[in-house]
mmCIF file of C-alpha atoms in Angstrom:
data_model
loop_
_atom_site.group_PDB
_atom_site.id
_atom_site.type_symbol
_atom_site.label_atom_id
_atom_site.label_comp_id
_atom_site.label_asym_id
_atom_site.label_seq_id
_atom_site.Cartn_x
_atom_site.Cartn_y
_atom_site.Cartn_z
ATOM 1 C CA MET A 358 8.686 65.452 -13.660
ATOM 2 C CA HIS A 359 5.593 65.823 -11.567
ATOM 3 C CA MET A 360 3.403 62.712 -11.560
ATOM 4 C CA LEU A 361 -0.388 62.692 -11.436
ATOM 5 C CA ARG A 362 -2.165 59.693 -10.018
ATOM 6 C CA ARG A 363 -4.517 58.216 -12.616
ATOM 7 C CA GLY A 364 -7.072 55.593 -11.585
ATOM 8 C CA TYR A 365 -9.424 53.598 -13.752
ATOM 9 C CA LYS A 366 -12.698 55.203 -12.662
ATOM 10 C CA VAL A 367 -14.129 58.686 -12.933
ATOM 11 C CA SER A 368 -17.597 59.899 -12.122
ATOM 12 C CA PHE A 369 -20.134 59.943 -14.918
ATOM 13 C CA GLY A 370 -20.769 63.619 -14.335
ATOM 14 C CA GLY A 371 -17.045 64.314 -14.456
ATOM 15 C CA LEU A 372 -16.666 62.391 -17.701
ATOM 16 C CA LEU A 373 -19.599 64.209 -19.310
ATOM 17 C CA PHE A 374 -18.189 67.565 -18.240
ATOM 18 C CA LEU A 375 -14.776 66.631 -19.637
ATOM 19 C CA VAL A 376 -16.268 65.586 -22.971
ATOM 20 C CA LEU A 377 -18.270 68.815 -23.276
ATOM 21 C CA LEU A 378 -15.353 70.962 -22.180
ATOM 22 C CA LEU A 379 -12.797 69.439 -24.520
ATOM 23 C CA SER A 380 -15.221 69.335 -27.425
ATOM 24 C CA GLY A 381 -15.730 73.086 -27.098
ATOM 25 C CA CYS A 382 -12.043 73.930 -26.842
ATOM 26 C CA ASN A 383 -9.660 74.574 -29.685
ATOM 27 C CA LYS A 384 -8.195 71.189 -30.523
ATOM 28 C CA GLN A 385 -4.405 70.974 -30.483
ATOM 29 C CA ASN A 386 -2.454 67.885 -31.530
ATOM 30 C CA LYS A 387 0.520 68.539 -29.280
ATOM 31 C CA VAL A 388 0.886 69.314 -25.595
ATOM 32 C CA THR A 389 3.919 70.910 -24.033
ATOM 33 C CA LYS A 390 5.076 68.204 -21.669
ATOM 34 C CA LEU A 391 4.605 64.611 -20.638
ATOM 35 C CA GLU A 392 3.440 64.420 -17.032
ATOM 36 C CA MET A 393 5.231 61.139 -16.383
ATOM 37 C CA ASP A 394 8.772 60.329 -15.293
ATOM 38 C CA VAL A 395 8.895 57.250 -17.516
ATOM 39 C CA LEU A 396 10.612 58.466 -20.679
ATOM 40 C CA ASP A 397 14.364 58.670 -21.226
ATOM 41 C CA GLU A 398 15.804 61.973 -22.463
ATOM 42 C CA MET A 399 16.874 60.373 -25.743
ATOM 43 C CA PHE A 400 13.163 60.308 -26.712
ATOM 44 C CA SER A 401 12.510 63.931 -25.729
ATOM 45 C CA ASP A 402 11.904 64.957 -29.348
ATOM 46 C CA VAL A 403 8.995 62.512 -29.777
ATOM 47 C CA ASP A 404 5.683 64.339 -30.208
ATOM 48 C CA ILE A 405 3.389 64.318 -27.187
ATOM 49 C CA LYS A 406 -0.308 64.382 -28.076
ATOM 50 C CA GLU A 407 -3.744 64.197 -26.501
ATOM 51 C CA LEU A 408 -6.959 62.498 -27.551
ATOM 52 C CA HIS A 409 -9.887 64.864 -28.010
ATOM 53 C CA PRO A 410 -13.404 63.405 -27.500
ATOM 54 C CA VAL A 411 -15.798 63.912 -30.390
ATOM 55 C CA ASP A 412 -18.884 62.130 -29.071
ATOM 56 C CA THR A 413 -20.112 59.318 -26.850
ATOM 57 C CA LEU A 414 -21.536 56.619 -29.079
ATOM 58 C CA TYR A 415 -23.184 54.637 -26.287
ATOM 59 C CA SER A 416 -23.193 54.141 -22.507
ATOM 60 C CA PHE A 417 -23.652 50.672 -21.004
ATOM 61 C CA SER A 418 -25.088 50.562 -17.491
ATOM 62 C CA HIS A 419 -25.875 46.824 -17.334
ATOM 63 C CA ASP A 420 -23.434 45.357 -19.869
ATOM 64 C CA TYR A 421 -19.708 44.722 -19.592
ATOM 65 C CA PRO A 422 -17.959 45.435 -22.924
ATOM 66 C CA VAL A 423 -14.355 44.272 -22.989
ATOM 67 C CA ARG A 424 -13.180 44.708 -26.608
ATOM 68 C CA VAL A 425 -14.105 46.798 -29.635
ATOM 69 C CA GLU A 426 -13.119 46.454 -33.293
ATOM 70 C CA LYS A 427 -14.096 48.408 -36.387
ATOM 71 C CA SER A 428 -15.705 46.642 -39.354
ATOM 72 C CA GLY A 429 -16.551 49.093 -42.128
ATOM 73 C CA ASP A 430 -19.087 51.572 -40.745
ATOM 74 C CA LYS A 431 -19.956 49.165 -37.930
ATOM 75 C CA LEU A 432 -18.363 48.274 -34.608
ATOM 76 C CA VAL A 433 -18.083 44.731 -33.311
ATOM 77 C CA LEU A 434 -18.178 44.564 -29.503
ATOM 78 C CA LEU A 435 -17.244 41.669 -27.230
ATOM 79 C CA PHE A 436 -18.876 41.326 -23.811
ATOM 80 C CA ALA A 437 -18.122 39.414 -20.611
ATOM 81 C CA GLN A 438 -20.279 38.303 -17.687
ATOM 82 C CA GLN A 439 -23.486 38.028 -19.706
ATOM 83 C CA ASP A 440 -25.306 35.758 -22.158
ATOM 84 C CA THR A 441 -24.808 37.869 -25.298
ATOM 85 C CA VAL A 442 -21.081 37.987 -25.992
ATOM 86 C CA ILE A 443 -20.962 39.598 -29.465
ATOM 87 C CA LYS A 444 -22.953 42.649 -30.517
ATOM 88 C CA VAL A 445 -22.774 44.951 -33.548
ATOM 89 C CA MET A 446 -23.195 48.729 -33.484
ATOM 90 C CA ASP A 447 -24.077 50.946 -36.429
ATOM 91 C CA MET A 448 -21.992 54.102 -35.890
ATOM 92 C CA ASP A 449 -24.437 56.251 -37.867
ATOM 93 C CA THR A 450 -27.638 55.290 -36.055
ATOM 94 C CA LYS A 451 -25.867 54.207 -32.842
ATOM 95 C CA GLY A 452 -28.165 51.196 -32.734
ATOM 96 C CA ILE A 453 -26.820 47.962 -31.223
ATOM 97 C CA LYS A 454 -27.939 44.479 -32.203
ATOM 98 C CA PRO A 455 -27.016 41.110 -30.642
ATOM 99 C CA LEU A 456 -25.100 38.662 -32.812
ATOM 100 C CA ALA A 457 -23.975 35.677 -30.745
ATOM 101 C CA ILE A 458 -24.798 34.264 -27.338
ATOM 102 C CA LYS A 459 -22.716 32.153 -25.000
ATOM 103 C CA GLY A 460 -23.210 28.447 -25.579
ATOM 104 C CA ASN A 461 -22.332 25.392 -27.647
ATOM 105 C CA GLY A 462 -24.941 25.734 -30.399
ATOM 106 C CA PRO A 463 -24.116 26.167 -34.113
ATOM 107 C CA ASN A 464 -24.173 29.980 -33.875
ATOM 108 C CA ASP A 465 -23.018 30.242 -30.253
ATOM 109 C CA VAL A 466 -19.587 31.136 -28.921
ATOM 110 C CA LEU A 467 -17.780 30.765 -25.603
ATOM 111 C CA SER A 468 -14.713 33.022 -25.424
ATOM 112 C CA PRO A 469 -14.205 34.965 -28.662
ATOM 113 C CA SER A 470 -11.072 37.068 -29.192
ATOM 114 C CA PHE A 471 -10.068 39.344 -32.037
ATOM 115 C CA PHE A 472 -6.968 38.416 -33.975
ATOM 116 C CA ASN A 473 -4.326 41.032 -33.183
ATOM 117 C CA ASN A 474 -3.806 41.921 -36.851
ATOM 118 C CA HIS A 475 -7.436 42.805 -37.736
ATOM 119 C CA TYR A 476 -7.773 39.930 -40.207
ATOM 120 C CA VAL A 477 -10.601 40.430 -42.706
ATOM 121 C CA LEU A 478 -11.600 37.822 -45.290
ATOM 122 C CA ALA A 479 -11.954 38.672 -48.993
ATOM 123 C CA ASP A 480 -15.756 38.549 -48.577
ATOM 124 C CA GLY A 481 -15.637 41.104 -45.741
ATOM 125 C CA GLY A 482 -15.846 38.759 -42.763
ATOM 126 C CA LEU A 483 -14.016 40.067 -39.695
ATOM 127 C CA SER A 484 -12.187 37.104 -38.159
ATOM 128 C CA LEU A 485 -12.115 36.149 -34.479
ATOM 129 C CA TYR A 486 -11.040 32.973 -32.730
ATOM 130 C CA ASP A 487 -12.548 31.008 -29.873
ATOM 131 C CA GLY A 488 -9.896 29.138 -27.911
ATOM 132 C CA ASN A 489 -12.415 27.118 -25.898
ATOM 133 C CA LEU A 490 -14.309 25.883 -28.970
ATOM 134 C CA ASN A 491 -11.162 25.718 -31.144
ATOM 135 C CA GLU A 492 -12.958 27.621 -33.893
ATOM 136 C CA ILE A 493 -12.372 30.598 -36.134
ATOM 137 C CA ILE A 494 -15.426 32.872 -36.267
ATOM 138 C CA SER A 495 -16.108 35.154 -39.227
ATOM 139 C CA VAL A 496 -18.403 38.050 -38.325
ATOM 140 C CA TYR A 497 -20.440 39.775 -41.048
ATOM 141 C CA ALA A 498 -21.494 43.039 -39.436
ATOM 142 C CA ASP A 499 -23.777 44.221 -42.261
ATOM 143 C CA SER A 500 -25.854 41.051 -42.543
ATOM 144 C CA LEU A 501 -25.565 40.173 -38.830
ATOM 145 C CA LYS A 502 -24.358 36.653 -39.562
ATOM 146 C CA ILE A 503 -21.447 34.543 -38.416
ATOM 147 C CA ARG A 504 -19.629 31.630 -40.017
ATOM 148 C CA LYS A 505 -17.518 29.153 -38.065
ATOM 149 C CA THR A 506 -14.614 26.957 -39.188
ATOM 150 C CA ARG A 507 -12.252 24.721 -37.273
ATOM 151 C CA MET A 508 -9.159 26.319 -35.824
ATOM 152 C CA PRO A 509 -5.978 24.797 -37.325
ATOM 153 C CA LYS A 510 -4.812 22.242 -34.801
ATOM 154 C CA ILE A 511 -1.354 23.769 -34.688
ATOM 155 C CA LEU A 512 -2.845 27.028 -33.326
ATOM 156 C CA MET A 513 -4.680 25.425 -30.422
ATOM 157 C CA ARG A 514 -3.497 26.634 -27.006
ATOM 158 C CA GLU A 515 -1.916 29.706 -28.592
ATOM 159 C CA GLY A 516 -2.455 33.299 -27.470
ATOM 160 C CA SER A 517 -1.985 36.826 -28.872
ATOM 161 C CA ILE A 518 -2.625 35.331 -32.315
ATOM 162 C CA ASN A 519 -1.970 37.202 -35.554
ATOM 163 C CA TYR A 520 -3.572 35.214 -38.376
ATOM 164 C CA PHE A 521 -2.945 35.504 -42.123
ATOM 165 C CA GLY A 522 -4.682 32.411 -43.503
ATOM 166 C CA ASP A 523 -1.567 30.352 -44.274
ATOM 167 C CA THR A 524 0.675 31.985 -41.660
ATOM 168 C CA ALA A 525 0.289 32.915 -37.995
ATOM 169 C CA VAL A 526 2.335 34.530 -35.239
ATOM 170 C CA SER A 527 1.504 33.745 -31.612
ATOM 171 C CA TYR A 528 2.857 32.360 -28.354
ATOM 172 C CA THR A 529 2.063 29.144 -26.518
ATOM 173 C CA LEU A 530 -0.110 29.645 -23.448
ATOM 174 C CA MET A 531 1.247 28.591 -20.059
ATOM 175 C CA LYS A 532 4.692 27.792 -21.468
ATOM 176 C CA SER A 533 7.872 29.807 -21.149
ATOM 177 C CA ASP A 534 10.290 27.950 -23.437
ATOM 178 C CA ASN A 535 10.534 30.725 -26.034
ATOM 179 C CA LEU A 536 9.306 34.244 -26.777
ATOM 180 C CA PHE A 537 6.883 33.484 -29.645
ATOM 181 C CA ASN A 538 6.143 31.216 -32.612
ATOM 182 C CA ILE A 539 5.953 31.774 -36.362
ATOM 183 C CA THR A 540 3.665 29.123 -37.876
ATOM 184 C CA ASP A 541 3.421 27.901 -41.448
ATOM 185 C CA ILE A 542 -0.119 26.532 -41.300
ATOM 186 C CA LYS A 543 -0.008 24.756 -44.682
ATOM 187 C CA ALA A 544 3.210 22.956 -43.805
ATOM 188 C CA ASN A 545 2.021 22.372 -40.216
ATOM 189 C CA ASP A 546 5.353 23.759 -39.054
ATOM 190 C CA LYS A 547 5.918 25.958 -36.007
ATOM 191 C CA LYS A 548 9.173 27.893 -35.635
ATOM 192 C CA ALA A 549 10.068 28.843 -32.075
ATOM 193 C CA VAL A 550 11.790 32.215 -31.657
ATOM 194 C CA ALA A 551 14.108 32.298 -28.646
ATOM 195 C CA TYR A 552 14.177 34.972 -25.964
ATOM 196 C CA PRO A 553 16.489 37.880 -26.801
ATOM 197 C CA PHE A 554 17.983 37.710 -23.301
ATOM 198 C CA GLU A 555 19.497 35.157 -20.952
ATOM 199 C CA LEU A 556 17.857 34.279 -17.650
ATOM 200 C CA SER A 557 19.907 33.540 -14.554
ATOM 201 C CA GLU A 558 19.193 30.480 -12.430
ATOM 202 C CA GLU A 559 17.774 32.741 -9.731
ATOM 203 C CA SER A 560 15.394 34.355 -12.232
ATOM 204 C CA MET A 561 14.186 30.966 -13.447
ATOM 205 C CA LYS A 562 13.467 29.946 -9.858
ATOM 206 C CA MET A 563 11.434 33.102 -9.260
ATOM 207 C CA LEU A 564 9.504 32.666 -12.504
ATOM 208 C CA LYS A 565 8.252 29.268 -11.367
ATOM 209 C CA ARG A 566 6.004 31.259 -9.015
ATOM 210 C CA PHE A 567 4.635 33.265 -11.954
ATOM 211 C CA PRO A 568 4.957 31.271 -15.210
ATOM 212 C CA THR A 569 3.124 33.883 -17.311
ATOM 213 C CA TYR A 570 5.541 36.700 -16.434
ATOM 214 C CA LEU A 571 7.304 36.472 -19.807
ATOM 215 C CA SER A 572 4.094 36.332 -21.868
ATOM 216 C CA PRO A 573 4.255 38.773 -24.812
ATOM 217 C CA ILE A 574 1.773 40.991 -26.628
ATOM 218 C CA ILE A 575 2.265 40.420 -30.357
ATOM 219 C CA HIS A 576 1.357 42.552 -33.368
ATOM 220 C CA ALA A 577 2.393 41.390 -36.829
ATOM 221 C CA ASN A 578 2.159 42.799 -40.352
ATOM 222 C CA LEU A 579 2.904 40.283 -43.104
ATOM 223 C CA ASP A 580 2.981 42.891 -45.888
ATOM 224 C CA LYS A 581 5.637 44.876 -44.047
ATOM 225 C CA ASN A 582 7.499 41.737 -42.870
ATOM 226 C CA ARG A 583 7.459 42.959 -39.277
ATOM 227 C CA ILE A 584 6.536 41.542 -35.886
ATOM 228 C CA VAL A 585 6.381 43.807 -32.823
ATOM 229 C CA VAL A 586 6.533 42.110 -29.429
ATOM 230 C CA SER A 587 5.915 44.084 -26.214
ATOM 231 C CA GLN A 588 6.065 42.695 -22.684
ATOM 232 C CA TYR A 589 3.293 42.493 -20.100
ATOM 233 C CA TYR A 590 5.591 42.910 -17.095
ATOM 234 C CA PHE A 591 8.622 44.921 -18.128
ATOM 235 C CA ASP A 592 9.519 47.931 -20.226
ATOM 236 C CA MET A 593 10.794 46.416 -23.468
ATOM 237 C CA TYR A 594 9.520 45.913 -26.966
ATOM 238 C CA TYR A 595 11.217 44.139 -29.845
ATOM 239 C CA VAL A 596 10.951 44.185 -33.627
ATOM 240 C CA TYR A 597 11.446 40.995 -35.683
ATOM 241 C CA ASP A 598 11.014 39.942 -39.279
ATOM 242 C CA PHE A 599 9.015 36.886 -40.343
ATOM 243 C CA LYS A 600 12.154 34.767 -40.406
ATOM 244 C CA GLY A 601 12.525 35.335 -36.674
ATOM 245 C CA ASN A 602 15.483 37.728 -36.913
ATOM 246 C CA ILE A 603 15.541 40.414 -34.246
ATOM 247 C CA LEU A 604 15.899 43.877 -35.777
ATOM 248 C CA LYS A 605 15.483 46.210 -32.798
ATOM 249 C CA SER A 606 15.153 46.279 -29.004
ATOM 250 C CA VAL A 607 13.682 49.381 -27.359
ATOM 251 C CA ASN A 608 13.565 50.336 -23.685
ATOM 252 C CA LEU A 609 11.865 53.742 -23.512
ATOM 253 C CA SER A 610 13.053 54.270 -19.921
ATOM 254 C CA GLY A 611 16.718 54.238 -20.965
ATOM 255 C CA ASN A 612 19.488 51.936 -22.106
ATOM 256 C CA GLY A 613 20.277 50.171 -18.844
ATOM 257 C CA PHE A 614 17.843 47.274 -19.163
ATOM 258 C CA ASP A 615 18.819 44.087 -17.316
ATOM 259 C CA ILE A 616 16.226 41.292 -17.427
ATOM 260 C CA ASN A 617 17.428 39.576 -14.263
ATOM 261 C CA GLU A 618 17.514 42.803 -12.238
ATOM 262 C CA THR A 619 14.064 43.656 -13.603
ATOM 263 C CA ILE A 620 12.649 40.296 -12.482
ATOM 264 C CA LYS A 621 14.183 40.679 -9.026
ATOM 265 C CA ASN A 622 12.762 44.188 -8.596
ATOM 266 C CA TYR A 623 9.307 43.023 -9.645
ATOM 267 C CA PHE A 624 9.128 40.208 -7.076
ATOM 268 C CA ASP A 625 10.743 42.356 -4.367
ATOM 269 C CA LEU A 626 8.079 45.070 -4.866
ATOM 270 C CA ALA A 627 10.757 47.706 -5.482
ATOM 271 C CA SER A 628 9.654 51.088 -4.134
ATOM 272 C CA ASP A 629 10.030 52.877 -7.481
ATOM 273 C CA GLY A 630 7.615 50.432 -9.155
ATOM 274 C CA TYR A 631 7.912 49.209 -12.704
ATOM 275 C CA ILE A 632 6.740 49.972 -16.240
ATOM 276 C CA ARG A 633 4.961 47.464 -18.440
ATOM 277 C CA TYR A 634 2.771 47.120 -21.540
ATOM 278 C CA ALA A 635 -0.913 46.242 -21.749
ATOM 279 C CA PRO A 636 -2.784 45.088 -24.889
ATOM 280 C CA GLY A 637 -2.856 47.828 -27.510
ATOM 281 C CA TYR A 638 -3.751 47.921 -31.187
ATOM 282 C CA ALA A 639 -2.140 47.756 -34.632
ATOM 283 C CA SER A 640 -3.071 49.091 -38.060
ATOM 284 C CA GLY A 641 -1.315 49.583 -41.351
ATOM 285 C CA ASN A 642 -0.118 52.946 -40.015
ATOM 286 C CA GLY A 643 1.731 51.493 -37.043
ATOM 287 C CA VAL A 644 1.416 49.914 -33.607
ATOM 288 C CA TYR A 645 -0.238 51.590 -30.637
ATOM 289 C CA LEU A 646 1.474 50.238 -27.531
ATOM 290 C CA ARG A 647 -0.324 50.885 -24.252
ATOM 291 C CA ARG A 648 2.305 51.558 -21.605
ATOM 292 C CA LEU A 649 1.646 51.686 -17.847
ATOM 293 C CA LYS A 650 3.538 52.579 -14.707
ATOM 294 C CA GLU A 651 2.647 50.620 -11.576
ATOM 295 C CA MET A 652 3.646 51.223 -7.959
ATOM 296 C CA PRO A 653 3.516 48.868 -4.952
ATOM 297 C CA LEU A 654 0.351 49.035 -2.862
ATOM 298 C CA ALA A 655 0.646 50.397 0.663
ATOM 299 C CA ASP A 656 0.153 46.898 2.114
ATOM 300 C CA ASN A 657 2.831 45.462 -0.226
ATOM 301 C CA ARG A 658 0.385 42.893 -1.597
ATOM 302 C CA GLY A 659 0.720 43.844 -5.232
ATOM 303 C CA TYR A 660 0.812 46.817 -7.596
ATOM 304 C CA ASP A 661 -1.501 49.642 -8.590
ATOM 305 C CA THR A 662 -1.482 51.480 -11.937
ATOM 306 C CA VAL A 663 -0.632 55.159 -11.474
ATOM 307 C CA GLU A 664 0.203 56.306 -15.018
ATOM 308 C CA SER A 665 -0.938 55.307 -18.494
ATOM 309 C CA HIS A 666 -0.214 56.418 -22.036
ATOM 310 C CA ILE A 667 -0.029 55.073 -25.592
ATOM 311 C CA VAL A 668 3.178 54.950 -27.601
ATOM 312 C CA LYS A 669 2.608 54.960 -31.336
ATOM 313 C CA ILE A 670 5.501 53.367 -33.194
ATOM 314 C CA GLY A 671 6.071 52.712 -36.876
ATOM 315 C CA TRP A 672 6.490 49.148 -38.083
ATOM 316 C CA ASP A 673 10.241 49.784 -37.999
ATOM 317 C CA GLY A 674 9.955 50.209 -34.223
ATOM 318 C CA GLU A 675 10.734 53.917 -34.052
ATOM 319 C CA PRO A 676 8.526 55.900 -31.608
ATOM 320 C CA GLN A 677 6.419 58.456 -33.478
ATOM 321 C CA SER A 678 4.286 59.952 -30.703
ATOM 322 C CA ILE A 679 3.298 59.599 -27.061
ATOM 323 C CA ILE A 680 -0.461 59.918 -26.531
ATOM 324 C CA HIS A 681 -2.137 60.825 -23.236
ATOM 325 C CA VAL A 682 -5.076 58.504 -22.583
ATOM 326 C CA PRO A 683 -8.389 59.376 -20.909
ATOM 327 C CA GLU A 684 -8.966 58.258 -17.355
ATOM 328 C CA GLY A 685 -10.740 54.935 -17.220
ATOM 329 C CA LEU A 686 -9.613 53.734 -20.645
ATOM 330 C CA ASN A 687 -9.956 49.961 -20.843
ATOM 331 C CA THR A 688 -9.426 49.092 -24.501
ATOM 332 C CA PHE A 689 -9.577 50.758 -27.908
ATOM 333 C CA CYS A 690 -9.382 50.393 -31.666
ATOM 334 C CA VAL A 691 -8.052 52.835 -34.270
ATOM 335 C CA ASP A 692 -9.395 53.505 -37.756
ATOM 336 C CA GLU A 693 -7.512 54.267 -40.979
ATOM 337 C CA GLN A 694 -7.282 57.985 -40.104
ATOM 338 C CA ASP A 695 -5.787 57.324 -36.645
ATOM 339 C CA ARG A 696 -9.087 58.120 -34.904
ATOM 340 C CA PHE A 697 -9.638 56.247 -31.652
ATOM 341 C CA ILE A 698 -12.760 54.505 -30.406
ATOM 342 C CA ALA A 699 -12.336 53.535 -26.764
ATOM 343 C CA ILE A 700 -14.245 51.830 -23.977
ATOM 344 C CA ILE A 701 -14.113 54.103 -20.909
ATOM 345 C CA ASN A 702 -14.924 52.798 -17.422
ATOM 346 C CA SER A 703 -16.605 55.173 -14.926
ATOM 347 C CA THR A 704 -19.015 55.103 -11.988
ATOM 348 C CA ASP A 705 -22.352 56.843 -11.487
ATOM 349 C CA ASN A 706 -23.386 58.757 -8.367
ATOM 350 C CA GLU A 707 -24.454 55.530 -6.670
ATOM 351 C CA GLY A 708 -21.149 53.780 -7.308
ATOM 352 C CA ASN A 709 -22.381 51.593 -10.163
ATOM 353 C CA GLU A 710 -20.016 50.844 -13.049
ATOM 354 C CA ILE A 711 -20.811 52.386 -16.419
ATOM 355 C CA PHE A 712 -18.924 51.783 -19.660
ATOM 356 C CA HIS A 713 -18.897 54.483 -22.315
ATOM 357 C CA LEU A 714 -18.051 53.953 -25.961
ATOM 358 C CA VAL A 715 -16.325 57.210 -26.886
ATOM 359 C CA ARG A 716 -15.006 58.400 -30.233
ATOM 360 C CA TYR A 717 -11.823 60.535 -30.242
ATOM 361 C CA GLU A 718 -9.701 62.359 -32.752
#
């Protein structure tokens, strides 16, 4: 199929025109083809959809938002490269208020991250974790308050954490001994789940140059007894249960996946590039896997993203739809009705970065 080059930046005027144009068009949930050569024919019956912009909630010209999460009728935003690192937006008034600044004080934070399973306490507190302070942060968007508790010691130095109070699913940062961990917090017991493939000696030598190559992106749902693991640097995702049993392996490019050949091609900067996953989102309705195609740069000093889309799968691992993403999409969250709220990166006429918070349906 014909491929279109998709970068991460569009002009502000172009983005505004696109929003106005698409908002005025008849909205259709399905498009006729996928303009990417990254999907095997066996998945040709999967619905292909587009996101349609409804409105721009806010545009940030001096701030750098990096994550967004829904909390009732509010949005909780995380920021980088500035003093205020957590802010709350009211989606009705579109007003934004600061909640936490960067520091070591009682109400300060350093590097907050959302749990990957959208963990909300019984009293309505949206839970985050701060790996540098080893704390769990509960955000109360309505009252603009936070409450901090100590992170369970067994979860320190873990990433891609899904937290359920007494149980967690995560992986150990900067280690490559196993794919992920299932932790019984009460029993202080961590079960290591092995890789579902076997690495050759040559692959292990190459991975010493890049120890985070096998790092996973994890989304877990305790009620459904499912764990979905996608890979940052190759085109595979896996489905497990909470006992660590593998239930499904899916390579959307086809059935010929070979981990050792994939590793070799990545380090050799193979001319046809590679497909990988970036952080996505999960809800009770399913998992939204963000899938990218990257090609070697002209100077052979790395890769550049040329294609991007979202694969929605059910918690059983079956693909349900392929969703075209807007140019410049950085990160997103999804509400109970499958409506997207995304952070879109663009540039103004003077080349300055602007980040738009856009609502889609």
